[in-house]
Coordinates of C-alpha atoms and ligand atoms in Angstrom, one line a residue:
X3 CA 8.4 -7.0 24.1
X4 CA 7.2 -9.2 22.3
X5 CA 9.3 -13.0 21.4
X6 CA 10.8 -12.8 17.9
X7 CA 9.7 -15.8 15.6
X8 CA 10.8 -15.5 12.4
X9 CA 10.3 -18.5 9.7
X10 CA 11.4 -19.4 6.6
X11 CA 8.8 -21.1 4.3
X12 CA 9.8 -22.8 1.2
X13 CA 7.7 -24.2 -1.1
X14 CA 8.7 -27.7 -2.3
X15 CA 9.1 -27.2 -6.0
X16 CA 12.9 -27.6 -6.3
X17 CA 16.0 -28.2 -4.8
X18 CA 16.6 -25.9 -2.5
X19 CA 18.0 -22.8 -4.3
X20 CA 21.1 -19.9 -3.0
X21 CA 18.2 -17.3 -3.2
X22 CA 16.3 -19.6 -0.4
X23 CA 19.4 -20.2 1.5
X24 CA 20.5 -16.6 1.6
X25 CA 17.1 -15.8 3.3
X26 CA 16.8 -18.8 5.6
X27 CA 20.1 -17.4 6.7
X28 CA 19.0 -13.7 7.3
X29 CA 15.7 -15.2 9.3
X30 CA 18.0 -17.3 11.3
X31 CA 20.7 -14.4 12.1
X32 CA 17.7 -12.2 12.6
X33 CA 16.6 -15.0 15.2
X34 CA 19.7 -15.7 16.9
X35 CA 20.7 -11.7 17.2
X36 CA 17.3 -11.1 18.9
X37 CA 17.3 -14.4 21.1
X38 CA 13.7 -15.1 18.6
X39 CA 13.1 -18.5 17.2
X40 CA 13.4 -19.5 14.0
X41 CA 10.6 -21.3 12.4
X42 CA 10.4 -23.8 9.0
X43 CA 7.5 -24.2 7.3
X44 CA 6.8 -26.7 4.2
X45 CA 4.3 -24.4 1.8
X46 CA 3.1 -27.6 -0.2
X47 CA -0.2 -26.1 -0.5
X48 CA 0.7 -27.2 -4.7
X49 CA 0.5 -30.6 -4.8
X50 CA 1.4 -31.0 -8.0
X51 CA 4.5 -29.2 -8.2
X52 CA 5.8 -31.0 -4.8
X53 CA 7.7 -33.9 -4.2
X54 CA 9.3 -35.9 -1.0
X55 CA 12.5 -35.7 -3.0
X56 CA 12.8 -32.1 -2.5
X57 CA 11.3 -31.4 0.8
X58 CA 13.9 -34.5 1.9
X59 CA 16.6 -31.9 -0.3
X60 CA 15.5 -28.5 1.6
X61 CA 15.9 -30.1 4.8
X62 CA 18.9 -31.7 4.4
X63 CA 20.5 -28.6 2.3
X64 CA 19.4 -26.6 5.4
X65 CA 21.0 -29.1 7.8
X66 CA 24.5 -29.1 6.1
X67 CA 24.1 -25.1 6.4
X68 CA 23.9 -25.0 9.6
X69 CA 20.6 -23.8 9.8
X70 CA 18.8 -25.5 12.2
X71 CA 15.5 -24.9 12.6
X72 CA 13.9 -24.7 15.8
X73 CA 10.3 -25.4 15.6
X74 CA 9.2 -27.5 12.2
X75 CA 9.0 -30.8 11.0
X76 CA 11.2 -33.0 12.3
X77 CA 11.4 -31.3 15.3
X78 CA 8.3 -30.2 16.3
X79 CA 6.7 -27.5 18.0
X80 CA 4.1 -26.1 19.7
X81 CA 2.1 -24.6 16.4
X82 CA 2.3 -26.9 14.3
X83 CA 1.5 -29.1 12.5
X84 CA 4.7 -26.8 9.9
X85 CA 3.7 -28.5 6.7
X86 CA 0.9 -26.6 5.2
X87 CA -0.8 -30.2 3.5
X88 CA -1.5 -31.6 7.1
X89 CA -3.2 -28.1 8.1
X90 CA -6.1 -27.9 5.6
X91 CA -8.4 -28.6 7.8
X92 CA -7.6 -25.5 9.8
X93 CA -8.1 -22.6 6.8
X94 CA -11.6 -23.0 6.6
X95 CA -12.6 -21.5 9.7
X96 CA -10.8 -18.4 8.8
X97 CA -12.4 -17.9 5.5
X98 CA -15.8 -18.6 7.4
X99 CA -14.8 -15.5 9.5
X100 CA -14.1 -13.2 6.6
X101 CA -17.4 -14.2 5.1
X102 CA -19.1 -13.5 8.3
X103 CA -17.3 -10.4 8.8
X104 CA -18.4 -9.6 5.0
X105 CA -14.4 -9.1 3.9
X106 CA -14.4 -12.1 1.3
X107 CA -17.1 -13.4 -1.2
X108 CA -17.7 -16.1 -3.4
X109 CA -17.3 -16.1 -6.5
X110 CA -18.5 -18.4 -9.3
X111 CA -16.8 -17.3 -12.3
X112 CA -15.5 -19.7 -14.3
X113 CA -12.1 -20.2 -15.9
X114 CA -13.6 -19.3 -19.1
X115 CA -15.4 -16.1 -17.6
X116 CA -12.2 -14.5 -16.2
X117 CA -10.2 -15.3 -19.4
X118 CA -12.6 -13.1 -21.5
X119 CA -11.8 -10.5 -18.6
X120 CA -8.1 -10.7 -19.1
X121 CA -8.4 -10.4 -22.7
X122 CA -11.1 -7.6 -22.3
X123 CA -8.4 -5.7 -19.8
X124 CA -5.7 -6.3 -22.5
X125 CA -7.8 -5.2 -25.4
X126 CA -8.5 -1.8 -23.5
X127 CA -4.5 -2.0 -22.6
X128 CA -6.2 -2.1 -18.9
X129 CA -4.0 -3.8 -16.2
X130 CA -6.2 -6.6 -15.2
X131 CA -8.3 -6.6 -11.8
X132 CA -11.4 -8.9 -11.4
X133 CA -14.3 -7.0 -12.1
X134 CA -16.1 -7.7 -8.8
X135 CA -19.0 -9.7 -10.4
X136 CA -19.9 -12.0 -8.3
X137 CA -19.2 -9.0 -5.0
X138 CA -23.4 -8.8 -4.8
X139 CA -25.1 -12.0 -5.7
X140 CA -28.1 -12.1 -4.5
X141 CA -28.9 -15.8 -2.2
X142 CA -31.4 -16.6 -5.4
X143 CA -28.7 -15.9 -8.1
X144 CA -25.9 -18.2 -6.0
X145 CA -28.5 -20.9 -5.5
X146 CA -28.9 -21.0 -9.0
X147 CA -25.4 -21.0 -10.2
X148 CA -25.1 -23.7 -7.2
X149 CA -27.5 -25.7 -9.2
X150 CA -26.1 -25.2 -12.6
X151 CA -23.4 -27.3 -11.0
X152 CA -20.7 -25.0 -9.7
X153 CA -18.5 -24.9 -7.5
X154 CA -17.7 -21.2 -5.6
X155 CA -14.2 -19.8 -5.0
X156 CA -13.9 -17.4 -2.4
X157 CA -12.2 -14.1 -3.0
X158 CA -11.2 -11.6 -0.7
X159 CA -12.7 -8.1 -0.2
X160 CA -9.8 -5.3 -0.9
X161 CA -11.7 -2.3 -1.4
X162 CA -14.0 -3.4 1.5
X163 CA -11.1 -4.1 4.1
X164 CA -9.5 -0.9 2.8
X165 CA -11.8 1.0 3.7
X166 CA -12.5 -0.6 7.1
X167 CA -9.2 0.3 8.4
X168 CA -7.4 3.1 6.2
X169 CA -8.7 6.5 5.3
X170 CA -8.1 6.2 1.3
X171 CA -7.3 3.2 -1.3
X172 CA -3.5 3.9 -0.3
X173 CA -1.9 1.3 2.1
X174 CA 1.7 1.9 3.5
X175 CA 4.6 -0.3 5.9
X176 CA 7.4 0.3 6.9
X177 CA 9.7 -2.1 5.3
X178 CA 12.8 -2.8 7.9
X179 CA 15.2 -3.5 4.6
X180 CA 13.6 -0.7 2.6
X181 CA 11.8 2.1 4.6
X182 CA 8.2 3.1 3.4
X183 CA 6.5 1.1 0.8
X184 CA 2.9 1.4 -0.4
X185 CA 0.6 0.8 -3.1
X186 CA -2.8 2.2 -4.6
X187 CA -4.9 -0.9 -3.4
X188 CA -7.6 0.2 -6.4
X189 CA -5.2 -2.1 -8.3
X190 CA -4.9 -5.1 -7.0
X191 CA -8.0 -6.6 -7.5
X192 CA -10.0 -9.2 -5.4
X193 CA -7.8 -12.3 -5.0
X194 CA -8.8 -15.4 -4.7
X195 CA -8.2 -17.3 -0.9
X196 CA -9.9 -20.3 -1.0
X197 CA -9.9 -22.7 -4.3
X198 CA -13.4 -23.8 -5.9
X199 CA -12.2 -27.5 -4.9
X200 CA -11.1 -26.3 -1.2
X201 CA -7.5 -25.2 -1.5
X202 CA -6.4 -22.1 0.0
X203 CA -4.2 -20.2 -1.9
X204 CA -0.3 -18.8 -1.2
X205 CA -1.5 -15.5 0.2
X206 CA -4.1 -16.6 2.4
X207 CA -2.6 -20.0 3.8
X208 CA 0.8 -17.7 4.4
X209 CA -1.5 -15.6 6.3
X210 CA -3.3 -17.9 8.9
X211 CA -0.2 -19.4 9.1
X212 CA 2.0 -16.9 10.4
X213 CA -0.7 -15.7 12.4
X214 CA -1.6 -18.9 14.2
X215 CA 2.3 -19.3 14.5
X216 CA 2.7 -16.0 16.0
X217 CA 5.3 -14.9 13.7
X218 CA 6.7 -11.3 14.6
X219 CA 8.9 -10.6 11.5
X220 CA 8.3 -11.8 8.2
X221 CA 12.1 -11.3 6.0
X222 CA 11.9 -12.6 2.6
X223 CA 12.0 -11.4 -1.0
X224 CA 11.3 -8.4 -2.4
X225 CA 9.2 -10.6 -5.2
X226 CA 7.2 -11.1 -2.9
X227 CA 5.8 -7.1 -2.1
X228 CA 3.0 -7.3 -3.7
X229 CA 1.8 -9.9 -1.7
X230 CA 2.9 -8.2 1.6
X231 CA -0.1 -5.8 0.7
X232 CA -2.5 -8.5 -0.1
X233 CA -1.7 -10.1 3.2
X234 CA -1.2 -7.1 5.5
X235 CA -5.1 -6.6 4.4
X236 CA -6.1 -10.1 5.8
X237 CA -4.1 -9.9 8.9
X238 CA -6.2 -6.3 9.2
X239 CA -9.7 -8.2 8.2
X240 CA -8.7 -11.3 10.8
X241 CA -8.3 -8.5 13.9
X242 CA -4.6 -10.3 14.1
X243 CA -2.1 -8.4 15.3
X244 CA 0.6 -7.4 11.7
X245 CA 3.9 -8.6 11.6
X246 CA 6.7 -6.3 10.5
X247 CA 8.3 -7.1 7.2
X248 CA 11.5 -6.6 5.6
X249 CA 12.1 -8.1 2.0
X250 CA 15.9 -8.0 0.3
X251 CA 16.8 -7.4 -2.9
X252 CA 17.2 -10.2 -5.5
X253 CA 20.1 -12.1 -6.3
X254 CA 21.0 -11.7 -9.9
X255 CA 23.4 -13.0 -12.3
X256 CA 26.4 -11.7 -13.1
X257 CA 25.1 -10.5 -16.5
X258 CA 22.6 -8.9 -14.0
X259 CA 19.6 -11.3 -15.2
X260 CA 18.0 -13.2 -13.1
X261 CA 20.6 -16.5 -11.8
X262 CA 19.1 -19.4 -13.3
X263 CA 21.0 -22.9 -14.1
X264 CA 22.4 -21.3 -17.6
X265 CA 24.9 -19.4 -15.0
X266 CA 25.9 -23.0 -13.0
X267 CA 24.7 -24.4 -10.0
X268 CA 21.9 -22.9 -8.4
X269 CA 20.9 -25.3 -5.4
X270 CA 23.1 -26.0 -3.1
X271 CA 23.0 -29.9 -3.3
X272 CA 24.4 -28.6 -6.7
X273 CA 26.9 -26.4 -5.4
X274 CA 27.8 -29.5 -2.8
X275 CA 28.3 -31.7 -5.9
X276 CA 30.5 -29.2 -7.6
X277 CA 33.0 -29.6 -4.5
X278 CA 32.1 -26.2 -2.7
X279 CA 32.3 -25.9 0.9
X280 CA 28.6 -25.4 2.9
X281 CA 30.8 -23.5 4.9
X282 CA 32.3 -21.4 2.1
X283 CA 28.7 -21.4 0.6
X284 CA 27.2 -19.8 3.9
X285 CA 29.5 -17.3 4.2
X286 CA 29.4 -15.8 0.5
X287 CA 25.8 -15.9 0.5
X288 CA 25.7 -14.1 3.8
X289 CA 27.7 -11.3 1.7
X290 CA 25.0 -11.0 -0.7
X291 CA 23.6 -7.4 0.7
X292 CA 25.2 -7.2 4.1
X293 CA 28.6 -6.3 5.1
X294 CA 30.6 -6.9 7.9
X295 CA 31.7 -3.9 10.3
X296 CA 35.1 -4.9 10.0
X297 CA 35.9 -5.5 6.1
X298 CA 36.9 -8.6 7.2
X299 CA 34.6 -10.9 4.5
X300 CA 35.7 -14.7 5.7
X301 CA 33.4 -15.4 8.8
X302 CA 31.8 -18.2 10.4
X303 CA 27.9 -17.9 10.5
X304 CA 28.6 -17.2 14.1
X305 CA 30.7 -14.1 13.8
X306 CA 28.1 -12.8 11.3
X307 CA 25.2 -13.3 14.1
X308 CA 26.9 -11.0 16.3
X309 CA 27.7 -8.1 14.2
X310 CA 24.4 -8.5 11.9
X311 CA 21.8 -5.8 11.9
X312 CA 19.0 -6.2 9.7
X313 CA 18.5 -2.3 9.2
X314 CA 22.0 -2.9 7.9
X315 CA 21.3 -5.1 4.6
X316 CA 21.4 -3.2 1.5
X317 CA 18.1 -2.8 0.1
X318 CA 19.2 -3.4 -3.8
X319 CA 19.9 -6.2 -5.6
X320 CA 23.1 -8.2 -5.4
X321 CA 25.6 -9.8 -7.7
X322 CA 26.5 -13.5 -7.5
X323 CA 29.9 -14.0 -8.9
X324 CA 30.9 -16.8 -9.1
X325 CA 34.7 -15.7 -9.2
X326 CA 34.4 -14.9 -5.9
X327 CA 32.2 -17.6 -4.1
X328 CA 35.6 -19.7 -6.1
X329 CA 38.1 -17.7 -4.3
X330 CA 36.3 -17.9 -1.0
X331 CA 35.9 -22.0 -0.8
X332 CA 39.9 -22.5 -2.2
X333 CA 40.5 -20.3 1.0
X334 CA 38.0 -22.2 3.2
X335 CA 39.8 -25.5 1.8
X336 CA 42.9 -23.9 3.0
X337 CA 41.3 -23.9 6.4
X338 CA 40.6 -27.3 6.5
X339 CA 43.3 -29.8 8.4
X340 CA 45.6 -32.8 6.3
X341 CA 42.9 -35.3 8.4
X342 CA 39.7 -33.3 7.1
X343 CA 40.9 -33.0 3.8
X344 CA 41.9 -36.4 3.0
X345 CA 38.0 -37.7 4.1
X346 CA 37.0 -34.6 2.4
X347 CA 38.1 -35.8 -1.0
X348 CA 37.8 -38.7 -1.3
X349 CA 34.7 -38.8 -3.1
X350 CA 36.7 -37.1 -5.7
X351 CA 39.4 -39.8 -6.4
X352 CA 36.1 -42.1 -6.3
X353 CA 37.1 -43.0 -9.9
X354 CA 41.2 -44.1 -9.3
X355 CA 42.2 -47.1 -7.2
X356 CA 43.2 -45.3 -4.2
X357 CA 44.4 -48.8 -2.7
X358 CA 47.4 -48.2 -5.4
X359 CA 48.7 -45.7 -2.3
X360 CA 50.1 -46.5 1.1
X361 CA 48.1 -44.1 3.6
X362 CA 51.3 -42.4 4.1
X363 CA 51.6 -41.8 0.7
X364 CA 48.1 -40.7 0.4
X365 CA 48.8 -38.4 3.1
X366 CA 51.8 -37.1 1.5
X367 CA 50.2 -36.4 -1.7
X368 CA 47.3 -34.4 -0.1
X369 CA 49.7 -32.2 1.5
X370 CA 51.1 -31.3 -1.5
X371 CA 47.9 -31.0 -4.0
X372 CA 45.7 -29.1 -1.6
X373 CA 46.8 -25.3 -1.6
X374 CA 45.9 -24.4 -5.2
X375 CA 42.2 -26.1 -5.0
X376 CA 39.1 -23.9 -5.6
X377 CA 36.9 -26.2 -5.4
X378 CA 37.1 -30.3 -4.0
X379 CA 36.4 -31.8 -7.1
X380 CA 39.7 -30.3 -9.1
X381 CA 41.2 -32.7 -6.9
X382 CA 40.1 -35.1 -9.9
X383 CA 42.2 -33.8 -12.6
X384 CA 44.9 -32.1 -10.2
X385 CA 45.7 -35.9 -8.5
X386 CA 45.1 -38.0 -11.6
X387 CA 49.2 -38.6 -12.1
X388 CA 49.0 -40.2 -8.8
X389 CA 47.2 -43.4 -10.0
X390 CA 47.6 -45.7 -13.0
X391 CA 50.7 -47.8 -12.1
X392 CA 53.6 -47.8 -15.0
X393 CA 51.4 -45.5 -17.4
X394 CA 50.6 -42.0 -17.4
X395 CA 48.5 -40.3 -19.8
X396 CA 50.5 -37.4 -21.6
X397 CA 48.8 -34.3 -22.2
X398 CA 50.2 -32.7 -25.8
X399 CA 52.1 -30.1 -24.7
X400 CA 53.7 -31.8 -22.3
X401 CA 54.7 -34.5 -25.3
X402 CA 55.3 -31.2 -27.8
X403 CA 57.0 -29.0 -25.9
X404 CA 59.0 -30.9 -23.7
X405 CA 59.5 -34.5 -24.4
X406 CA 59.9 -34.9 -27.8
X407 CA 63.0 -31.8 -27.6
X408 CA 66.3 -33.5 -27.7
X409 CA 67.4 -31.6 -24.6
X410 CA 64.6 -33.8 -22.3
X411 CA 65.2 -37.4 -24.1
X412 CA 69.3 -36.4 -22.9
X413 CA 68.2 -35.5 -19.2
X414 CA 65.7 -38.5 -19.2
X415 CA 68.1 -40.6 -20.3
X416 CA 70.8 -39.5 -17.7
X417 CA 68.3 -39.8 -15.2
X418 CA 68.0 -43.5 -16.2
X419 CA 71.4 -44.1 -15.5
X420 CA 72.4 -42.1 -11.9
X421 CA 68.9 -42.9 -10.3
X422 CA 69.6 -46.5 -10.7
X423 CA 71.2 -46.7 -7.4
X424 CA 69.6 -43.6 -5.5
X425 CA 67.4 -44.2 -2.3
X426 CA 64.2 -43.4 -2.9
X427 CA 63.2 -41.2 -0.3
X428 CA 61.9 -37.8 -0.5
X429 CA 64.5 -36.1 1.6
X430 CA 67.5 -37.9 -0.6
X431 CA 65.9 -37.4 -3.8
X432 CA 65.8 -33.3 -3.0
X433 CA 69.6 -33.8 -2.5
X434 CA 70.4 -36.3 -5.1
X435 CA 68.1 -34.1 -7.6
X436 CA 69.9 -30.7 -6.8
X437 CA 73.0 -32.3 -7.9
X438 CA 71.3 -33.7 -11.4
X439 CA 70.0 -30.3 -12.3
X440 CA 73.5 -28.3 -11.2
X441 CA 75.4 -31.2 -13.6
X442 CA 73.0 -30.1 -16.4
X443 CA 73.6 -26.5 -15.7
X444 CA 77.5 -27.1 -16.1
X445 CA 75.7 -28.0 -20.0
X446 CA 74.1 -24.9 -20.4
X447 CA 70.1 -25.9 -19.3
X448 CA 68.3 -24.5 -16.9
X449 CA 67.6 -26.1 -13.4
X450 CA 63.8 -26.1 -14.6
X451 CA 64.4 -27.3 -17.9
X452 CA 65.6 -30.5 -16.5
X453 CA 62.8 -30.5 -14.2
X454 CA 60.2 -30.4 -17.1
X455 CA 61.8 -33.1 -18.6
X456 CA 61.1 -35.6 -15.9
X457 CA 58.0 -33.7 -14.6
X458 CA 56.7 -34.2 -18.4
X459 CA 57.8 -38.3 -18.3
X460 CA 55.9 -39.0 -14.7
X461 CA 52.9 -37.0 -14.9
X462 CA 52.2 -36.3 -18.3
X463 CA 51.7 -32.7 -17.5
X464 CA 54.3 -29.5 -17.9
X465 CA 52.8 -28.5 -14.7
X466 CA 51.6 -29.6 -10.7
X467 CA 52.5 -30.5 -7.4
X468 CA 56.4 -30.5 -5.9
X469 CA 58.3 -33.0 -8.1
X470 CA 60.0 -34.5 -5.9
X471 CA 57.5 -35.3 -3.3
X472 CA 55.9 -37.0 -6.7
X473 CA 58.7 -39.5 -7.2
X474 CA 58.9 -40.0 -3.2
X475 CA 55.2 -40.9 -3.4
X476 CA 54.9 -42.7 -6.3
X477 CA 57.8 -44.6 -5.9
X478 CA 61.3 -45.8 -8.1
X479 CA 59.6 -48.8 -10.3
X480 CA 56.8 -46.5 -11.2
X481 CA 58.6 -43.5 -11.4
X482 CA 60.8 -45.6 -13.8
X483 CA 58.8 -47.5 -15.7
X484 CA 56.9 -43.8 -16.9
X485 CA 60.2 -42.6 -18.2
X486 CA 61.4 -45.0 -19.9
X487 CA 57.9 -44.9 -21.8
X488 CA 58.8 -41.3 -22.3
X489 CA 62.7 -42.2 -23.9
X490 CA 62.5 -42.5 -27.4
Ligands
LIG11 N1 6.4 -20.3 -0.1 C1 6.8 -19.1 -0.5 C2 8.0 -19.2 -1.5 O1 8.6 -20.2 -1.5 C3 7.3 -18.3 0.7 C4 7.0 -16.9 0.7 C5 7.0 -16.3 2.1 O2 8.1 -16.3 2.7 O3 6.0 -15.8 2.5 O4 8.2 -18.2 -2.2

């Protein structure tokens, strides 16, 4: 049989998006199920849409995945070079041999011409094809327009290459994510493979590409069908041997449009930003369009190589919710240990003076702010109370609703008096505390009235972390000096 070599080939136009991820990942399970390699390749055949910034961003978004490549830049390989700008000079041979071979033309239309054809085709409510103009040129006429001053493109032969290997203009795969697929190739019209100023295109650089890379499996989007045809046709016109495809369904919105930055992140470096987990990240976009065997949705990227098929992965499109991709990285954070989460967040506290803690204290306070995280960065607001010295900002209904009722000035004020002389350790103050709240019970007010009261004074907030462990941490002066801010 032969080696599987899969790749994944993204063009440098962006950050690297979910959508890109989602199928590096497939290619790379595909890979690693099937003992194949898995190849990257940079498709910066458009030079104006690409910059270092991103190709340095795919890789590195990659990397933090866990998807290591294992032939491509950076690491080499023997079929490279893997980033298409440093293989131009290979693509010209191979459009040489489909001229020889009488499967491509040139063509000298110019941008002008095939706009009047467009409009023609839309006038007639046509779907455009290019008319096949320049198919038959005689040597006479091309020397001609040669001498007017133009420049040929090269187009590639459908109807001829159709013909040469397929009984009528019908061409059919077998998709490995959707089963039989085929087209009427009278429709898609000579396409262009080789720019007037030397540039191959997408569907013919892809092509000699995967060829000379021997790749056996080609998994990507289903956008990208009608291109499978165009380039199943070349592979045919090369004599190289056709990889099988499989393409997945898109990943939409959850108001089922296309997922785009009005819905949030959509890159991971964005997601990373936003205080997701790559690990989180990998695993719900590894649930967009395959399921485990088990039910059991939390898995490492190796637990899903071993029980993924790709016959398996649902052929329709899938749903990116982001409520769930939320729950998934507050349990991944949940995962983490006291020693990974205190690095871990730290970038998130980047605006408070964390030397204003002890690292015990530090400690201490990420034990107790962790559990109820979604993502790292609510660590901001969540932990704000733990920083400011003597002053607290107090949120309004913290000030409305519980400080400025005469039931908390009483308990603040009592709390004044008997904490004076209390030792200001966390295990005493759970004792010394239970005994405040069962005096002011005696009175009639609830255990978590009182607590409100002082919660309200040293954090500002009617809500958050264990109380106690807050005084502990923040210690008596502090503690102190926010209350009596709060007394009236
Ligand atoms: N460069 C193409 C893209 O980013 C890759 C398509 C393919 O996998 O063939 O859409």
């Amino acid at each position: 049989m032969t080696e599987v070599r899969v790749r994944i080939a993204p063009s440098p136009s962006g950050n690297l998006h979910v959508g890109t991820a989602r199928t590096a990942l497939f290619n790379y399970l595909f890979a690693k199920k099937n003992n194949g390699k898995f190849v990257l390749r940079i498709e910066d055949t458009d030079a104006e849409r690409t910059s270092q910034a991103y190709i340095d961003n795919i890789f590195d978004s990659l990397k933090a995945l866990g998807l290591n490549w294992d032939e491509g830049p950076d690491v080499g390989g023997p079929y490279g070079p893997y980033t298409q700008s440093e293989r131009f000079d290979i693509y010209p041979k191979y459009v040489q041999i489909l001229l020889d071979k009488g499967f491509a033309y040139e063509c000298f239309c110019t941008p002008e011409e095939l706009e009047a054809e467009k409009e023609e085709a839309a006038k007639n409510k046509k779907p455009y094809v290019y008319t096949k103009k320049c198919e038959n040129l005689t040597n006479e006429e091309k020397e001609k327009l040669r001498k007017e001053g133009r420049k040929p493109a090269i187009r590639f032969n459908i109807a001829k290459a159709q013909k040469a290997f397929h009984d009528s203009s019908i061409l059919k795969f077998d998709d490995l994510v959707k089963g039989e697929l085929h087209v009427d190739t009278d429709l898609l019209g000579d396409f262009v493979i080789l720019k007037s100023n030397g540039a191959p295109t997408y569907n013919f650089a892809v092509v000699i590409d995967d060829m000379l890379m021997k790749i056996s499996h080609v998994i990507r989007g289903e956008d990208h069908i009608s291109n499978t045809f165009k380039q199943i046709l070349i592979f045919e016109a090369l004599g190289a041997e056709v990889p099988r495809f499989g393409h997945l369904g898109m990943i939409l919105a959850p108001d089922r449009s296309k997922l785009s930055k009005r819905h949030g992140a959509t890159a991971v470096s964005e997601f990373v930003e936003k205080g997701y987990l790559t690990d989180a990240l990998i695993n719900f976009v590894a649930l967009l369009g395959w399921s485990p065997s088990d039910g059991e949705e939390i898995k490492s990227v190796d637990e899903i190589a071993k029980d993924f098929r790709i016959n398996e992965i649902s052929s329709s499109n899938s749903i990116f919710e982001y409520d769930k991709l939320n729950w998934m990285n507050g349990q991944y954070i949940k995962k983490l240990s006291i020693d990974e989460l205190k690095e871990r967040l730290k970038p998130y506290l980047a605006k408070y003076d964390l030397s204003e803690l002890t690292d015990e204290q530090y400690t201490r306070m990420v034990e107790i702010t962790y559990e109820p995280l979604t993502l790292l960065s609510d660590i901001t607001y969540d932990a704000q109370y733990f920083f400011g010295g003597d002053s607290v900002e107090i949120e309004e209904n913290a000030q409305k609703d519980v400080l400025d009722t005469d039931t908390a000035q009483d308990v603040l004020k009592a709390f004044m008096e008997q904490a004076q002389n209390w030792e200001w350790t966390e295990e005493n103050l759970h004792e010394k505390l239970e005994a405040f709240r069962g005096e002011f019970k005696e009175k009639g007010i609830k255990p978590k009235v009182t607590m409100w009261a002082i919660r309200a004074a040293v954090t500002g907030r009617t809500r958050g972390a264990d109380m106690t462990a807050i005084l502990a941490i923040l210690g008596k002066e502090k503690s102190f000096a926010r209350i009596k801010k709060a007394i009236k």
